Short mmCIF file of C-alpha atoms in Angstrom, two decimals:
data_model
loop_
_atom_site.label_atom_id
_atom_site.label_comp_id
_atom_site.label_asym_id
_atom_site.label_seq_id
_atom_site.Cartn_x
_atom_site.Cartn_y
_atom_site.Cartn_z
CA MET A 1 -39.31 -176.50 -32.81
CA GLU A 2 -39.30 -176.79 -28.98
CA LEU A 3 -39.70 -173.27 -27.63
CA GLU A 4 -39.96 -171.72 -24.22
CA ALA A 5 -39.83 -168.10 -25.14
CA VAL A 6 -40.40 -165.66 -28.06
CA ALA A 7 -38.47 -162.36 -28.17
CA PHE A 8 -39.03 -159.36 -30.44
CA ASP A 9 -37.19 -156.38 -31.81
CA VAL A 10 -39.39 -153.19 -31.77
CA ASP A 11 -38.78 -150.71 -34.47
CA GLY A 12 -39.96 -151.92 -37.87
CA THR A 13 -41.00 -155.19 -36.19
CA LEU A 14 -43.87 -154.41 -33.88
CA TYR A 15 -44.87 -151.43 -35.92
CA PRO A 16 -44.25 -150.33 -39.51
CA ASN A 17 -41.03 -148.37 -40.15
CA TYR A 18 -42.90 -146.01 -42.57
CA ARG A 19 -45.04 -144.82 -39.63
CA MET A 20 -41.96 -144.04 -37.66
CA TYR A 21 -40.42 -142.14 -40.63
CA PHE A 22 -43.84 -140.18 -41.17
CA ASN A 23 -44.06 -139.20 -37.55
CA SER A 24 -40.41 -138.29 -37.25
CA LEU A 25 -40.54 -135.96 -40.27
CA ALA A 26 -40.93 -132.72 -38.32
CA PHE A 27 -38.23 -133.80 -35.97
CA GLY A 28 -35.85 -134.62 -38.90
CA LEU A 29 -36.50 -131.23 -40.52
CA ARG A 30 -35.54 -129.46 -37.34
CA LYS A 31 -32.30 -131.37 -36.74
CA PRO A 32 -31.13 -132.78 -40.12
CA HIS A 33 -27.40 -132.30 -39.29
CA LEU A 34 -27.77 -134.19 -36.05
CA ILE A 35 -29.83 -137.08 -37.50
CA TYR A 36 -27.30 -137.47 -40.48
CA HIS A 37 -24.31 -137.73 -38.13
CA PHE A 38 -26.03 -139.76 -35.53
CA SER A 39 -27.06 -142.41 -38.09
CA ALA A 40 -23.51 -142.73 -39.19
CA VAL A 41 -22.23 -143.07 -35.68
CA ARG A 42 -24.75 -145.91 -34.95
CA LYS A 43 -23.46 -147.91 -37.98
CA LEU A 44 -19.89 -147.42 -36.82
CA VAL A 45 -20.38 -148.37 -33.23
CA ARG A 46 -21.87 -151.66 -34.14
CA ARG A 47 -18.32 -152.64 -35.31
CA ILE A 48 -16.34 -151.44 -32.35
CA ARG A 49 -15.02 -153.82 -29.72
CA PRO A 50 -14.45 -153.58 -26.81
CA ILE A 51 -16.78 -150.93 -25.53
CA HIS A 52 -16.35 -149.84 -21.91
CA ASP A 53 -19.02 -146.98 -21.79
CA PHE A 54 -21.45 -147.16 -24.71
CA ARG A 55 -23.08 -143.71 -24.38
CA ARG A 56 -19.83 -141.93 -23.81
CA LEU A 57 -18.23 -143.50 -26.74
CA GLN A 58 -21.40 -142.74 -28.91
CA ALA A 59 -21.07 -139.11 -27.82
CA GLU A 60 -17.39 -138.89 -28.60
CA LEU A 61 -17.88 -140.28 -31.99
CA LEU A 62 -20.76 -137.82 -32.70
CA ALA A 63 -18.60 -135.00 -31.32
CA GLU A 64 -15.78 -135.94 -33.66
CA ARG A 65 -18.13 -135.88 -36.69
CA MET A 66 -19.98 -132.61 -35.79
CA LYS A 67 -16.72 -130.99 -34.49
CA ILE A 68 -18.20 -130.16 -31.07
CA GLN A 69 -17.38 -131.00 -27.51
CA ALA A 70 -18.27 -134.53 -26.27
CA ASP A 71 -20.35 -133.24 -23.43
CA GLN A 72 -22.38 -131.19 -25.94
CA ALA A 73 -22.83 -134.21 -28.18
CA TYR A 74 -23.93 -136.27 -25.19
CA ASP A 75 -26.61 -133.72 -24.20
CA LEU A 76 -27.76 -133.49 -27.89
CA ILE A 77 -28.30 -137.30 -27.98
CA GLU A 78 -30.01 -137.37 -24.57
CA HIS A 79 -32.40 -134.51 -25.52
CA TRP A 80 -33.15 -134.94 -29.12
CA VAL A 81 -32.80 -138.60 -29.73
CA TYR A 82 -33.83 -140.33 -26.42
CA SER A 83 -36.34 -137.72 -25.42
CA ARG A 84 -37.81 -135.60 -28.30
CA TRP A 85 -37.62 -138.22 -31.05
CA GLU A 86 -39.09 -140.97 -28.78
CA SER A 87 -42.05 -138.75 -27.97
CA SER A 88 -42.80 -138.23 -31.73
CA LEU A 89 -43.85 -141.87 -31.73
CA ARG A 90 -46.82 -141.43 -29.41
CA ARG A 91 -49.45 -141.93 -32.15
CA ILE A 92 -47.97 -144.89 -33.81
CA ARG A 93 -49.97 -148.13 -33.73
CA PRO A 94 -48.65 -151.62 -34.05
CA PHE A 95 -49.06 -154.05 -36.96
CA ARG A 96 -52.37 -155.84 -37.20
CA HIS A 97 -52.73 -158.87 -35.05
CA VAL A 98 -49.66 -158.16 -32.82
CA ARG A 99 -51.71 -157.73 -29.70
CA GLU A 100 -53.74 -160.88 -30.40
CA MET A 101 -50.58 -162.85 -31.14
CA LEU A 102 -48.84 -161.79 -27.94
CA ALA A 103 -51.96 -162.75 -25.84
CA GLU A 104 -52.13 -166.12 -27.53
CA LEU A 105 -48.43 -166.93 -27.09
CA LYS A 106 -48.58 -165.88 -23.51
CA ALA A 107 -51.64 -168.06 -22.93
CA ALA A 108 -49.80 -170.95 -24.51
CA GLY A 109 -47.17 -170.70 -21.76
CA LEU A 110 -44.49 -168.97 -23.71
CA LYS A 111 -42.25 -166.27 -22.11
CA LEU A 112 -42.22 -163.02 -23.99
CA GLY A 113 -39.32 -160.58 -24.26
CA VAL A 114 -38.27 -157.50 -26.07
CA VAL A 115 -34.77 -156.24 -26.85
CA SER A 116 -34.25 -153.31 -29.32
CA ASP A 117 -31.43 -150.91 -30.12
CA PHE A 118 -33.25 -147.93 -28.68
CA PRO A 119 -35.04 -147.49 -25.25
CA VAL A 120 -38.10 -149.49 -25.36
CA VAL A 121 -40.30 -148.93 -22.22
CA LYS A 122 -42.13 -145.84 -23.42
CA LYS A 123 -42.48 -147.13 -26.90
CA LEU A 124 -44.32 -150.22 -25.58
CA VAL A 125 -46.59 -147.85 -23.61
CA TYR A 126 -47.25 -145.78 -26.74
CA LEU A 127 -47.97 -148.92 -28.75
CA ASP A 128 -50.36 -150.12 -26.03
CA LEU A 129 -48.30 -153.19 -25.65
CA GLY A 130 -47.78 -152.83 -22.00
CA ILE A 131 -48.42 -156.45 -21.35
CA GLU A 132 -46.55 -158.33 -18.60
CA TRP A 133 -43.43 -158.92 -20.57
CA HIS A 134 -40.92 -161.24 -18.84
CA CYS A 135 -38.20 -158.74 -19.82
CA ALA A 136 -37.94 -155.63 -21.98
CA PHE A 137 -34.77 -153.70 -22.34
CA SER A 138 -32.47 -151.76 -24.81
CA SER A 139 -29.39 -153.48 -26.21
CA GLU A 140 -27.51 -150.29 -25.13
CA GLU A 141 -27.82 -151.63 -21.55
CA THR A 142 -25.43 -154.45 -22.54
CA GLY A 143 -22.92 -151.92 -23.92
CA TYR A 144 -23.37 -153.28 -27.56
CA LEU A 145 -25.90 -152.92 -30.39
CA LYS A 146 -27.22 -155.84 -32.48
CA PRO A 147 -25.87 -157.95 -34.21
CA ASN A 148 -23.31 -158.31 -31.43
CA PRO A 149 -23.92 -161.40 -29.21
CA GLU A 150 -24.29 -159.44 -25.88
CA PRO A 151 -27.89 -158.24 -26.41
CA PHE A 152 -29.16 -161.72 -27.37
CA MET A 153 -27.23 -163.49 -24.58
CA GLU A 154 -28.58 -160.95 -22.05
CA MET A 155 -32.15 -161.80 -23.41
CA ALA A 156 -31.44 -165.54 -22.79
CA ARG A 157 -30.23 -164.68 -19.23
CA ARG A 158 -33.19 -162.54 -18.40
CA LEU A 159 -35.59 -165.04 -19.82
CA GLU A 160 -33.83 -167.89 -17.88
CA THR A 161 -34.04 -169.81 -21.16
CA PRO A 162 -31.32 -171.51 -23.24
CA PRO A 163 -30.81 -169.59 -26.48
CA GLU A 164 -31.83 -172.62 -28.54
CA ARG A 165 -35.31 -172.60 -26.90
CA ILE A 166 -35.82 -168.90 -27.81
CA LEU A 167 -37.30 -167.66 -31.08
CA TYR A 168 -36.22 -164.09 -31.98
CA VAL A 169 -38.44 -162.10 -34.26
CA GLY A 170 -37.10 -159.09 -36.17
CA ASN A 171 -37.31 -157.14 -39.53
CA SER A 172 -33.51 -156.83 -40.03
CA TYR A 173 -31.93 -159.80 -41.63
CA ARG A 174 -28.41 -158.65 -40.81
CA TYR A 175 -28.99 -157.29 -37.29
CA ASP A 176 -31.82 -159.48 -36.00
CA VAL A 177 -31.71 -162.83 -37.81
CA LEU A 178 -27.97 -163.29 -38.19
CA GLY A 179 -27.26 -161.77 -34.74
CA ALA A 180 -29.74 -164.06 -33.00
CA GLN A 181 -28.88 -167.10 -35.03
CA ALA A 182 -25.11 -166.69 -34.26
CA VAL A 183 -25.78 -167.37 -30.52
CA GLY A 184 -28.08 -170.36 -31.24
CA MET A 185 -31.47 -168.79 -31.17
CA ARG A 186 -34.27 -169.74 -33.64
CA THR A 187 -35.24 -166.84 -35.80
CA ALA A 188 -38.31 -165.36 -37.55
CA HIS A 189 -37.79 -162.77 -40.27
CA LEU A 190 -40.53 -160.20 -40.86
CA SER A 191 -40.34 -159.71 -44.62
CA ALA A 192 -42.51 -159.74 -47.71
CA ARG A 193 -40.20 -162.23 -49.37
CA ARG A 194 -37.51 -164.66 -48.22
CA VAL A 195 -33.92 -163.58 -48.45
CA PRO A 196 -32.17 -165.84 -50.94
CA GLY A 197 -30.30 -168.53 -48.83
CA SER A 198 -31.91 -167.20 -45.71
CA LYS A 199 -30.89 -168.75 -42.34
CA ALA A 200 -34.20 -167.66 -40.86
CA ASP A 201 -36.36 -170.62 -39.47
CA ILE A 202 -39.44 -168.68 -40.42
CA THR A 203 -40.07 -165.86 -42.92
CA PHE A 204 -43.51 -164.22 -42.56
CA SER A 205 -45.35 -161.11 -43.56
CA ASP A 206 -48.37 -161.19 -41.28
CA PHE A 207 -48.50 -161.66 -37.45
CA ARG A 208 -51.64 -163.82 -37.73
CA GLN A 209 -49.59 -166.14 -39.95
CA LEU A 210 -46.66 -166.15 -37.46
CA ALA A 211 -49.01 -166.92 -34.51
CA ASP A 212 -50.73 -169.85 -36.29
CA ARG A 213 -47.38 -171.33 -37.30
CA LEU A 214 -45.96 -171.15 -33.73
CA LEU A 215 -49.21 -172.40 -32.04
CA ASP A 216 -49.48 -175.32 -34.53
CA ARG A 217 -45.88 -176.37 -33.66
CA ILE A 218 -46.46 -176.07 -29.98
CA ARG A 219 -49.65 -178.18 -30.19
CA SER A 220 -48.14 -180.90 -32.42
#
């Protein structure tokens, strides 16, 4: 595996999903109606093409479901999802060995990137992972969520690296592994067990294990 870069998902990949759910509990209890409909909208918008204005379309879909005006839905998302919910993640800590792994990969000369379906910059600061990433952005900036090809191709462009020389690491088989694999990237699936017939190049459950496997391949 000849690699020049390793890119990562954030939620559920760099930190455990259960911690996000626990820290978000109070938020969910305050706005259960919003969370329910917003979750449905996020699933729907992944299947829509073409998209000319992602956040406007997202607001219009939410407004339709909640029977409110699109501007009101837009403001709800901006305030409660992109601001209040994100701030509830302040006390979350990354998986064990993540920091050490990133330092080792960087020292080995690999470029490091992040692309996730929600805004990432504040989360990386909260996780104390504010290393010098080569790029870190939300898939929303491309107008499409994973597993659409745009976020992965934008990652390749920003890393200035061909997709086949990038390893994408994620916890979602459908969104991360299949999405990245479809544009030619290598993939690593964070999972306790390998999916039957998995197309992932690597399945791992511990970041120390992932670091060792990658560094061994680089040195060989």
